[in-house]
Coordinates of N, CA and C and ligand atoms in Angstrom, one line a residue:
M96 N -1.8 12.1 -16.8 CA -0.3 12.0 -16.9 C 0.0 10.5 -16.9
S97 N 0.6 10.0 -18.0 CA 0.9 8.6 -18.1 C 2.3 8.4 -17.7
K98 N 2.7 7.1 -17.5 CA 4.1 6.8 -17.1 C 5.0 7.3 -18.1
A99 N 4.6 7.2 -19.4 CA 5.6 7.4 -20.5 C 5.9 8.9 -20.7
E100 N 5.1 9.8 -20.1 CA 5.3 11.2 -20.4 C 6.6 11.7 -19.7
H101 N 6.9 11.1 -18.6 CA 8.1 11.7 -17.9 C 9.3 10.7 -17.7
V102 N 9.0 9.4 -17.9 CA 10.1 8.5 -17.7 C 10.1 7.5 -18.9
A103 N 11.3 7.3 -19.5 CA 11.4 6.4 -20.6 C 11.2 5.0 -20.1
V104 N 10.4 4.2 -20.8 CA 10.1 2.8 -20.5 C 11.2 2.0 -21.1
P105 N 11.9 1.2 -20.2 CA 13.0 0.4 -20.7 C 12.6 -0.7 -21.7
A106 N 13.5 -1.1 -22.5 CA 13.2 -2.1 -23.5 C 13.5 -3.5 -22.9
D107 N 14.3 -3.5 -21.9 CA 14.7 -4.8 -21.3 C 14.4 -4.8 -19.8
V108 N 13.9 -5.9 -19.3 CA 13.5 -6.1 -17.9 C 14.7 -5.8 -17.0
S109 N 15.9 -6.2 -17.5 CA 17.1 -6.1 -16.6 C 17.4 -4.6 -16.2
E110 N 16.9 -3.7 -17.0 CA 17.0 -2.2 -16.7 C 16.2 -1.9 -15.4
L111 N 15.2 -2.7 -15.1 CA 14.4 -2.5 -13.9 C 15.1 -3.0 -12.6
G112 N 16.2 -3.7 -12.8 CA 16.9 -4.4 -11.7 C 16.7 -5.9 -11.8
G113 N 17.3 -6.6 -10.9 CA 17.2 -8.1 -10.9 C 16.3 -8.5 -9.8
A114 N 16.0 -9.8 -9.8 CA 15.2 -10.4 -8.7 C 14.0 -9.6 -8.4
L115 N 13.2 -9.4 -9.4 CA 12.0 -8.5 -9.2 C 11.0 -9.0 -8.3
D116 N 11.0 -10.3 -8.1 CA 10.0 -10.9 -7.1 C 10.3 -10.4 -5.7
Q117 N 11.5 -9.9 -5.5 CA 11.8 -9.4 -4.1 C 11.1 -8.1 -3.8
H118 N 10.5 -7.5 -4.8 CA 9.8 -6.2 -4.6 C 8.4 -6.5 -4.0
C119 N 7.9 -7.7 -4.2 CA 6.5 -8.0 -4.0 C 5.9 -7.8 -2.6
F120 N 6.6 -8.4 -1.7 CA 6.0 -8.4 -0.3 C 7.1 -8.0 0.7
V121 N 7.5 -6.8 0.6 CA 8.5 -6.2 1.6 C 7.8 -5.3 2.5
Y122 N 7.7 -5.7 3.8 CA 7.2 -4.8 4.8 C 8.2 -3.8 5.2
P123 N 7.8 -2.6 5.6 CA 8.8 -1.5 6.0 C 9.7 -1.9 7.1
Q124 N 10.9 -1.7 7.0 CA 11.9 -2.0 8.1 C 12.0 -0.9 9.1
Q125 N 11.5 0.3 8.7 CA 11.5 1.5 9.6 C 10.1 1.9 9.8
I126 N 9.8 2.6 10.9 CA 8.5 3.1 11.2 C 8.1 4.1 10.1
P127 N 7.1 3.8 9.4 CA 6.8 4.7 8.2 C 6.4 6.1 8.6
G128 N 5.6 6.2 9.7 CA 5.1 7.5 10.1 C 4.0 7.9 9.0
R129 N 3.6 9.2 9.1 CA 2.6 9.7 8.1 C 3.2 10.9 7.4
K130 N 3.0 11.0 6.1 CA 3.5 12.1 5.4 C 2.4 13.2 5.1
H131 N 1.1 12.7 5.2 CA 0.0 13.6 5.0 C -0.8 13.8 6.3
G132 N -1.5 15.0 6.4 CA -2.3 15.2 7.5 C -3.5 16.0 7.2
P133 N -4.3 15.5 6.2 CA -5.6 16.3 5.9 C -6.6 16.2 7.1
Q134 N -7.3 17.3 7.3 CA -8.2 17.3 8.4 C -9.6 17.9 8.0
G135 N -10.6 17.4 8.7 CA -11.9 18.1 8.6 C -12.9 17.5 7.6
Y136 N -12.6 16.4 6.9 CA -13.6 15.9 6.0 C -14.8 15.3 6.9
A137 N -16.0 15.4 6.3 CA -17.2 15.0 7.1 C -17.4 13.5 7.1
Y138 N -16.7 12.8 6.2 CA -16.9 11.3 6.1 C -15.6 10.7 5.7
Y139 N -15.3 9.5 6.3 CA -13.9 9.1 6.1 C -13.5 8.6 4.7
E140 N -14.5 8.3 3.9 CA -14.2 7.9 2.5 C -13.6 9.1 1.8
A141 N -13.8 10.3 2.2 CA -13.2 11.5 1.6 C -11.7 11.5 1.7
Y142 N -11.1 10.7 2.6 CA -9.7 10.6 2.8 C -9.0 9.6 1.8
R143 N -9.8 9.0 1.0 CA -9.3 7.9 0.2 C -8.0 8.2 -0.6
D144 N -8.0 9.3 -1.3 CA -6.9 9.6 -2.2 C -5.6 9.9 -1.3
W145 N -5.8 10.5 -0.2 CA -4.7 10.7 0.7 C -4.1 9.4 1.2
L146 N -5.0 8.5 1.5 CA -4.6 7.2 2.1 C -3.9 6.3 1.0
R147 N -4.4 6.4 -0.2 CA -3.8 5.7 -1.3 C -2.3 6.0 -1.4
D148 N -2.1 7.3 -1.5 CA -0.7 7.8 -1.6 C 0.1 7.4 -0.3
E149 N -0.5 7.6 0.9 CA 0.1 7.4 2.2 C 0.6 5.9 2.2
F150 N -0.2 5.0 1.8 CA 0.2 3.6 1.9 C 0.6 3.0 0.6
S151 N 1.0 3.8 -0.3 CA 1.7 3.3 -1.6 C 0.7 2.4 -2.4
F152 N -0.5 2.7 -2.4 CA -1.5 2.1 -3.3 C -1.5 0.6 -3.1
R153 N -1.3 0.2 -1.8 CA -1.4 -1.2 -1.5 C -2.0 -1.4 -0.1
C154 N -2.5 -2.6 0.2 CA -3.0 -2.9 1.6 C -1.9 -2.8 2.6
A155 N -2.0 -2.0 3.6 CA -1.0 -1.8 4.6 C -0.7 -3.1 5.4
Y156 N -1.7 -4.0 5.4 CA -1.5 -5.2 6.2 C -1.0 -6.4 5.4
C157 N -1.4 -6.6 4.2 CA -1.0 -7.8 3.5 C -0.1 -7.5 2.2
L158 N 0.0 -6.2 1.9 CA 0.8 -5.6 0.8 C 0.3 -6.0 -0.6
M159 N -1.0 -6.5 -0.6 CA -1.6 -6.7 -2.0 C -1.8 -5.3 -2.6
R160 N -1.5 -5.2 -3.9 CA -1.5 -3.9 -4.5 C -2.8 -3.6 -5.3
E161 N -3.1 -2.4 -5.6 CA -4.3 -2.1 -6.4 C -4.3 -2.9 -7.7
P162 N -3.3 -2.9 -8.5 CA -3.4 -3.6 -9.8 C -3.6 -5.2 -9.6
W163 N -3.3 -5.7 -8.4 CA -3.5 -7.1 -8.2 C -4.9 -7.4 -7.8
L164 N -5.7 -6.4 -7.4 CA -7.1 -6.6 -7.1 C -7.9 -5.9 -8.1
R165 N -8.6 -4.9 -7.8 CA -9.4 -4.3 -8.9 C -9.2 -2.8 -8.9
G166 N -8.0 -2.4 -8.7 CA -7.7 -0.9 -8.6 C -8.2 -0.4 -7.3
S167 N -8.3 0.9 -7.2 CA -8.6 1.5 -5.9 C -10.0 1.1 -5.5
S168 N -10.9 0.9 -6.5 CA -12.3 0.5 -6.1 C -12.4 -0.8 -5.3
G169 N -11.3 -1.6 -5.5 CA -11.2 -2.9 -4.7 C -10.7 -2.8 -3.3
F170 N -10.5 -1.5 -2.9 CA -9.9 -1.3 -1.6 C -10.8 -0.6 -0.6
Q171 N -10.5 -0.7 0.6 CA -11.4 -0.2 1.7 C -10.6 0.7 2.7
I172 N -11.3 1.4 3.5 CA -10.6 2.2 4.6 C -10.9 1.6 5.9
D173 N -9.8 1.2 6.6 CA -10.0 0.6 7.9 C -9.7 1.6 9.0
H174 N -10.3 1.3 10.2 CA -10.0 2.1 11.4 C -9.0 1.3 12.2
S175 N -7.8 1.8 12.4 CA -6.8 1.1 13.1 C -7.3 0.7 14.5
I176 N -7.8 1.7 15.2 CA -8.6 1.4 16.4 C -10.1 1.4 16.0
P177 N -10.7 0.2 16.2 CA -12.1 0.1 15.6 C -13.0 1.2 16.1
Q178 N -14.0 1.5 15.2 CA -14.9 2.6 15.5 C -15.6 2.5 16.8
A179 N -16.0 1.2 17.2 CA -16.8 1.0 18.4 C -15.9 1.3 19.6
Q180 N -14.6 1.1 19.5 CA -13.7 1.4 20.7 C -13.3 2.8 20.7
Y181 N -13.3 3.5 19.6 CA -12.8 4.9 19.5 C -13.6 5.7 18.6
P182 N -14.8 6.0 19.0 CA -15.7 6.8 18.1 C -15.1 8.1 17.7
A183 N -14.3 8.7 18.5 CA -13.7 10.0 18.2 C -12.7 9.8 17.0
G184 N -12.3 8.6 16.8 CA -11.3 8.4 15.7 C -11.8 8.0 14.4
I185 N -13.2 8.1 14.3 CA -13.8 7.7 13.0 C -13.3 8.6 11.8
L186 N -13.1 9.9 12.1 CA -12.6 10.8 11.1 C -11.2 11.3 11.4
D187 N -10.5 10.6 12.2 CA -9.1 11.0 12.6 C -8.2 10.3 11.5
Y188 N -7.6 11.2 10.7 CA -6.8 10.7 9.6 C -5.7 9.7 10.1
D189 N -5.1 10.0 11.2 CA -4.0 9.1 11.7 C -4.5 7.7 12.2
N190 N -5.8 7.6 12.3 CA -6.4 6.3 12.6 C -6.9 5.5 11.4
L191 N -6.8 6.1 10.2 CA -7.3 5.5 9.0 C -6.1 4.7 8.3
V192 N -6.5 3.6 7.8 CA -5.5 2.7 7.1 C -6.1 2.2 5.8
Y193 N -5.3 2.2 4.7 CA -5.8 1.7 3.4 C -5.6 0.2 3.4
T194 N -6.7 -0.5 3.1 CA -6.7 -1.9 3.2 C -7.5 -2.6 2.1
C195 N -7.1 -3.9 1.9 CA -7.9 -4.7 1.0 C -9.1 -5.2 1.8
P196 N -10.2 -5.7 1.1 CA -11.4 -6.2 1.8 C -11.1 -7.4 2.7
W197 N -10.1 -8.2 2.2 CA -9.8 -9.4 3.0 C -9.3 -9.0 4.4
C198 N -8.3 -8.1 4.4 CA -7.7 -7.8 5.7 C -8.7 -7.0 6.6
N199 N -9.5 -6.1 5.9 CA -10.5 -5.3 6.7 C -11.5 -6.3 7.3
Q200 N -11.9 -7.3 6.6 CA -12.8 -8.3 7.2 C -12.2 -9.1 8.3
A201 N -10.9 -9.6 8.0 CA -10.3 -10.4 9.0 C -10.1 -9.7 10.3
K202 N -9.8 -8.4 10.2 CA -9.4 -7.6 11.3 C -10.7 -7.1 12.1
A203 N -11.8 -7.1 11.4 CA -13.0 -6.5 12.0 C -13.2 -6.6 13.5
G204 N -13.3 -5.4 14.1 CA -13.5 -5.3 15.5 C -12.3 -5.5 16.4
I205 N -11.2 -5.8 15.8 CA -10.0 -5.9 16.7 C -9.0 -4.8 16.4
A206 N -8.2 -4.5 17.3 CA -7.1 -3.5 17.1 C -5.8 -4.2 16.9
V207 N -5.1 -3.9 15.8 CA -3.7 -4.3 15.7 C -2.9 -3.1 15.6
P208 N -1.6 -3.2 15.9 CA -0.7 -2.0 15.8 C -0.8 -1.3 14.5
N209 N -0.9 0.0 14.6 CA -1.1 0.9 13.4 C 0.1 0.7 12.5
P210 N -0.1 0.3 11.2 CA 1.0 0.1 10.3 C 1.8 1.3 10.0
A211 N 1.3 2.5 10.3 CA 2.1 3.7 10.1 C 3.0 4.0 11.3
E212 N 2.7 3.3 12.4 CA 3.4 3.6 13.7 C 4.3 2.5 14.1
V213 N 4.3 1.4 13.4 CA 5.1 0.3 13.8 C 5.8 -0.3 12.5
A214 N 7.0 -0.7 12.6 CA 7.7 -1.3 11.5 C 7.4 -2.7 11.3
Y215 N 6.4 -3.0 10.5 CA 5.9 -4.4 10.3 C 7.1 -5.3 9.8
G216 N 8.0 -4.7 9.1 CA 9.2 -5.5 8.6 C 10.0 -6.1 9.7
K217 N 10.0 -5.5 10.9 CA 10.7 -6.1 12.0 C 10.0 -7.4 12.5
A218 N 8.7 -7.5 12.2 CA 7.9 -8.6 12.8 C 7.5 -9.6 11.8
L219 N 7.5 -9.3 10.5 CA 7.0 -10.2 9.5 C 8.0 -10.4 8.3
Q220 N 7.9 -11.6 7.7 CA 8.7 -11.8 6.6 C 8.0 -12.8 5.7
V221 N 8.0 -12.5 4.4 CA 7.3 -13.4 3.4 C 8.4 -14.1 2.6
N222 N 8.3 -15.5 2.7 CA 9.4 -16.3 2.0 C 9.1 -16.4 0.5
E223 N 10.1 -17.0 -0.2 CA 10.0 -17.1 -1.6 C 8.8 -17.9 -2.1
D224 N 8.3 -18.8 -1.2 CA 7.2 -19.6 -1.6 C 5.8 -19.0 -1.2
G225 N 5.9 -17.8 -0.7 CA 4.6 -17.1 -0.3 C 4.2 -17.3 1.1
I226 N 4.9 -18.1 1.8 CA 4.5 -18.4 3.2 C 5.0 -17.2 4.1
I227 N 4.2 -16.8 5.0 CA 4.5 -15.6 5.8 C 5.0 -16.2 7.2
Q228 N 6.0 -15.5 7.7 CA 6.6 -16.0 9.0 C 6.7 -14.8 10.0
A229 N 6.5 -15.2 11.2 CA 6.6 -14.2 12.3 C 8.1 -14.2 12.8
K230 N 8.6 -13.0 13.0 CA 10.0 -12.9 13.5 C 9.9 -12.7 15.0
N231 N 8.8 -12.4 15.6 CA 8.7 -12.1 17.0 C 7.2 -12.2 17.4
D232 N 7.0 -11.8 18.7 CA 5.6 -11.9 19.2 C 4.6 -11.0 18.4
L233 N 5.1 -9.8 18.0 CA 4.3 -8.9 17.3 C 3.9 -9.5 16.0
G234 N 4.8 -10.2 15.3 CA 4.5 -10.9 14.1 C 3.5 -12.0 14.3
L235 N 3.6 -12.7 15.4 CA 2.5 -13.7 15.7 C 1.2 -13.1 15.9
L236 N 1.2 -11.9 16.5 CA -0.1 -11.2 16.8 C -0.7 -10.7 15.4
L237 N 0.2 -10.2 14.6 CA -0.3 -9.7 13.3 C -0.8 -10.8 12.4
I238 N -0.1 -11.9 12.4 CA -0.5 -13.1 11.6 C -1.9 -13.6 12.1
E239 N -2.0 -13.7 13.4 CA -3.2 -14.3 13.9 C -4.4 -13.3 13.8
G240 N -4.1 -12.0 14.1 CA -5.2 -11.0 14.1 C -5.7 -10.8 12.7
L241 N -4.8 -10.9 11.7 CA -5.2 -10.5 10.3 C -5.4 -11.8 9.4
K242 N -5.1 -12.9 10.0 CA -5.2 -14.2 9.3 C -4.3 -14.2 8.1
L243 N -3.1 -13.7 8.3 CA -2.2 -13.5 7.1 C -1.6 -14.9 6.6
D244 N -1.8 -15.9 7.4 CA -1.3 -17.2 7.0 C -2.5 -18.1 6.5
H245 N -3.6 -17.5 6.2 CA -4.7 -18.3 5.6 C -4.2 -18.9 4.3
P246 N -4.5 -20.2 4.0 CA -4.1 -20.8 2.8 C -4.4 -20.0 1.5
E247 N -5.6 -19.4 1.5 CA -5.9 -18.7 0.2 C -5.0 -17.5 0.0
L248 N -4.7 -16.8 1.1 CA -3.8 -15.7 1.0 C -2.4 -16.1 0.7
T249 N -1.9 -17.2 1.2 CA -0.6 -17.7 0.9 C -0.6 -18.1 -0.6
S250 N -1.6 -18.8 -1.1 CA -1.6 -19.1 -2.5 C -1.7 -17.9 -3.4
Q251 N -2.3 -16.8 -3.0 CA -2.4 -15.6 -3.8 C -1.0 -15.0 -3.8
R252 N -0.3 -15.0 -2.7 CA 1.1 -14.4 -2.7 C 2.0 -15.3 -3.6
R253 N 1.8 -16.6 -3.5 CA 2.6 -17.5 -4.3 C 2.4 -17.2 -5.8
L254 N 1.1 -17.0 -6.2 CA 0.8 -16.8 -7.6 C 1.4 -15.5 -8.1
V255 N 1.3 -14.4 -7.3 CA 1.9 -13.2 -7.7 C 3.4 -13.3 -7.9
L256 N 4.0 -14.0 -7.0 CA 5.5 -14.2 -7.1 C 5.8 -15.0 -8.3
R257 N 5.0 -16.0 -8.7 CA 5.3 -16.8 -9.8 C 5.1 -16.0 -11.1
I258 N 4.1 -15.2 -11.2 CA 3.8 -14.4 -12.4 C 5.0 -13.4 -12.6
V259 N 5.4 -12.8 -11.5 CA 6.5 -11.8 -11.6 C 7.8 -12.5 -12.1
R260 N 8.1 -13.7 -11.5 CA 9.3 -14.4 -12.0 C 9.1 -14.8 -13.5
L261 N 7.9 -15.2 -13.8 CA 7.7 -15.7 -15.2 C 7.9 -14.5 -16.2
A262 N 7.3 -13.3 -15.8 CA 7.4 -12.1 -16.6 C 8.9 -11.7 -16.7
E263 N 9.6 -11.8 -15.6 CA 11.0 -11.4 -15.7 C 11.8 -12.3 -16.6
A264 N 11.5 -13.6 -16.5 CA 12.2 -14.6 -17.3 C 11.8 -14.4 -18.8
K265 N 10.6 -14.0 -19.1 CA 10.2 -13.8 -20.5 C 10.5 -12.4 -21.0
N266 N 11.1 -11.6 -20.2 CA 11.5 -10.2 -20.5 C 10.3 -9.4 -20.9
S267 N 9.2 -9.6 -20.1 CA 8.0 -8.8 -20.4 C 7.9 -7.6 -19.5
V268 N 8.5 -6.5 -20.1 CA 8.5 -5.2 -19.3 C 7.1 -4.8 -19.0
S269 N 6.2 -4.9 -19.9 CA 4.8 -4.4 -19.7 C 4.1 -5.1 -18.5
V270 N 4.3 -6.4 -18.5 CA 3.7 -7.1 -17.4 C 4.3 -6.7 -16.0
I271 N 5.6 -6.6 -16.0 CA 6.3 -6.2 -14.8 C 5.8 -4.8 -14.4
L272 N 5.7 -3.9 -15.3 CA 5.2 -2.5 -15.0 C 3.8 -2.6 -14.5
N273 N 3.0 -3.4 -15.1 CA 1.6 -3.6 -14.6 C 1.5 -4.1 -13.2
L274 N 2.4 -5.0 -12.9 CA 2.3 -5.6 -11.6 C 3.0 -4.8 -10.5
L275 N 4.2 -4.2 -10.8 CA 5.0 -3.6 -9.8 C 5.1 -2.1 -10.0
G276 N 4.5 -1.5 -11.0 CA 4.6 -0.1 -11.2 C 3.5 0.6 -10.4
Y277 N 3.6 1.9 -10.4 CA 2.6 2.7 -9.7 C 1.3 2.8 -10.6
P278 N 0.2 3.0 -10.1 CA -1.0 3.1 -10.9 C -0.9 4.4 -11.8
D279 N -1.6 4.4 -12.9 CA -1.7 5.6 -13.8 C -2.4 6.7 -13.1
D280 N -3.5 6.4 -12.4 CA -4.3 7.4 -11.8 C -3.8 7.9 -10.4
L281 N -2.6 8.4 -10.4 CA -2.1 8.9 -9.1 C -2.9 10.2 -8.8
P282 N -3.3 10.3 -7.5 CA -4.1 11.5 -7.1 C -3.2 12.7 -7.0
N283 N -3.7 13.8 -7.5 CA -3.0 15.1 -7.4 C -3.5 15.8 -6.1
L284 N -2.8 15.5 -5.1 CA -3.2 16.0 -3.7 C -3.1 17.5 -3.6
R285 N -2.2 18.1 -4.4 CA -2.0 19.6 -4.3 C -3.4 20.3 -4.6
R286 N -4.2 19.7 -5.4 CA -5.5 20.3 -5.8 C -6.5 20.1 -4.7
K287 N -6.3 19.3 -3.7 CA -7.3 19.0 -2.7 C -7.3 20.1 -1.6
R288 N -8.4 20.4 -1.1 CA -8.6 21.4 -0.1 C -9.3 20.8 1.1
P289 N -8.5 20.1 2.0 CA -9.2 19.5 3.2 C -9.9 20.7 4.0
P290 N -11.1 20.5 4.5 CA -11.9 21.5 5.1 C -11.2 22.2 6.3
A291 N -10.4 21.4 7.1 CA -9.7 22.0 8.2 C -8.2 22.0 8.0
G292 N -7.8 22.0 6.8 CA -6.4 22.2 6.5 C -5.6 20.9 6.5
N293 N -4.3 21.0 6.5 CA -3.4 19.9 6.4 C -2.2 20.1 7.4
T294 N -2.1 19.2 8.4 CA -1.1 19.4 9.4 C 0.3 19.0 8.9
R295 N 0.4 18.4 7.8 CA 1.7 18.0 7.2 C 1.8 18.4 5.7
P296 N 1.7 19.7 5.5 CA 1.6 20.1 4.1 C 2.9 19.8 3.3
D297 N 4.0 19.6 3.9 CA 5.2 19.3 3.2 C 5.1 17.9 2.5
G298 N 4.2 17.1 3.0 CA 4.1 15.7 2.4 C 3.7 15.7 1.0
I299 N 3.0 16.8 0.6 CA 2.5 16.8 -0.8 C 3.7 16.8 -1.8
H300 N 4.8 17.5 -1.4 CA 6.0 17.5 -2.2 C 6.5 16.1 -2.6
S301 N 6.4 15.2 -1.6 CA 6.8 13.9 -1.8 C 5.7 12.9 -2.2
S302 N 4.5 13.4 -2.5 CA 3.5 12.5 -3.0 C 3.9 12.0 -4.4
C303 N 3.3 10.8 -4.7 CA 3.7 10.1 -5.9 C 3.4 10.9 -7.1
Y304 N 2.3 11.6 -7.1 CA 2.0 12.5 -8.3 C 3.0 13.5 -8.5
Q305 N 3.5 14.2 -7.5 CA 4.5 15.2 -7.6 C 5.8 14.6 -8.0
L306 N 6.1 13.5 -7.5 CA 7.4 12.8 -7.8 C 7.4 12.5 -9.3
R307 N 6.3 11.9 -9.8 CA 6.2 11.6 -11.2 C 6.3 12.8 -12.1
Y308 N 5.6 13.9 -11.6 CA 5.6 15.1 -12.4 C 7.1 15.6 -12.6
R309 N 7.9 15.5 -11.5 CA 9.3 15.9 -11.6 C 10.2 14.9 -12.2
G310 N 9.6 13.7 -12.6 CA 10.5 12.7 -13.1 C 11.3 11.9 -12.1
E311 N 10.8 12.0 -10.8 CA 11.6 11.4 -9.7 C 11.0 10.1 -9.2
L312 N 9.9 9.7 -9.7 CA 9.2 8.5 -9.2 C 9.8 7.3 -10.0
G313 N 10.2 6.3 -9.2 CA 10.7 5.1 -9.8 C 9.6 4.4 -10.7
L314 N 10.0 3.5 -11.6 CA 9.1 2.8 -12.5 C 8.4 1.7 -11.7
I315 N 9.2 1.1 -10.8 CA 8.6 0.0 -10.0 C 8.9 0.2 -8.5
Y316 N 8.2 -0.5 -7.7 CA 8.5 -0.4 -6.3 C 8.1 -1.7 -5.6
Ligands
LIG1 ZN1 -4.8 -6.9 2.8

């Protein structure tokens, strides 16, 4: 199912809204919670498609998106509470977080607040120049724990912001959709059968695949 099948692609960038760079690094202002609850897979990698949808196809810690790295294959699965501290949580869906390799490595072995259980947007803010700032002590902890202010990460954020601004100025709808749109390969979670069921079956209705199928998924986010 491609984007074009259900939603008309606009001819002009302005139809996508203005100030598109402001979509790039917006942490949730509310506690996200979890919409899915698959259970019983024998290895945590089997939860990947659920986690992709759960965390909107981006790293829950730094907000880098699949299209900005190498698609889903460029992403990893993190244990919010590290495996060594919480062996029982290795296959606990609510302990799993979709992450980029950078953040997974930066975080290795330490616990930071679970991004599904805490509103990171109350603690973190990314400025127009790509610099990340803490709004409170939690923000300081997240920046330090995940090295979110590392110069390489700051320059990567700055580059993404510049490309989005340039594409908007040049009215390049396709580049904006590539950068800020949902991936083409949205997982169809309705077809999955978690071995021990799904504690939050209603979440499938609001999965991106189903939203796109019903024509209710936005073109960009
Ligand atoms: Zn990351």
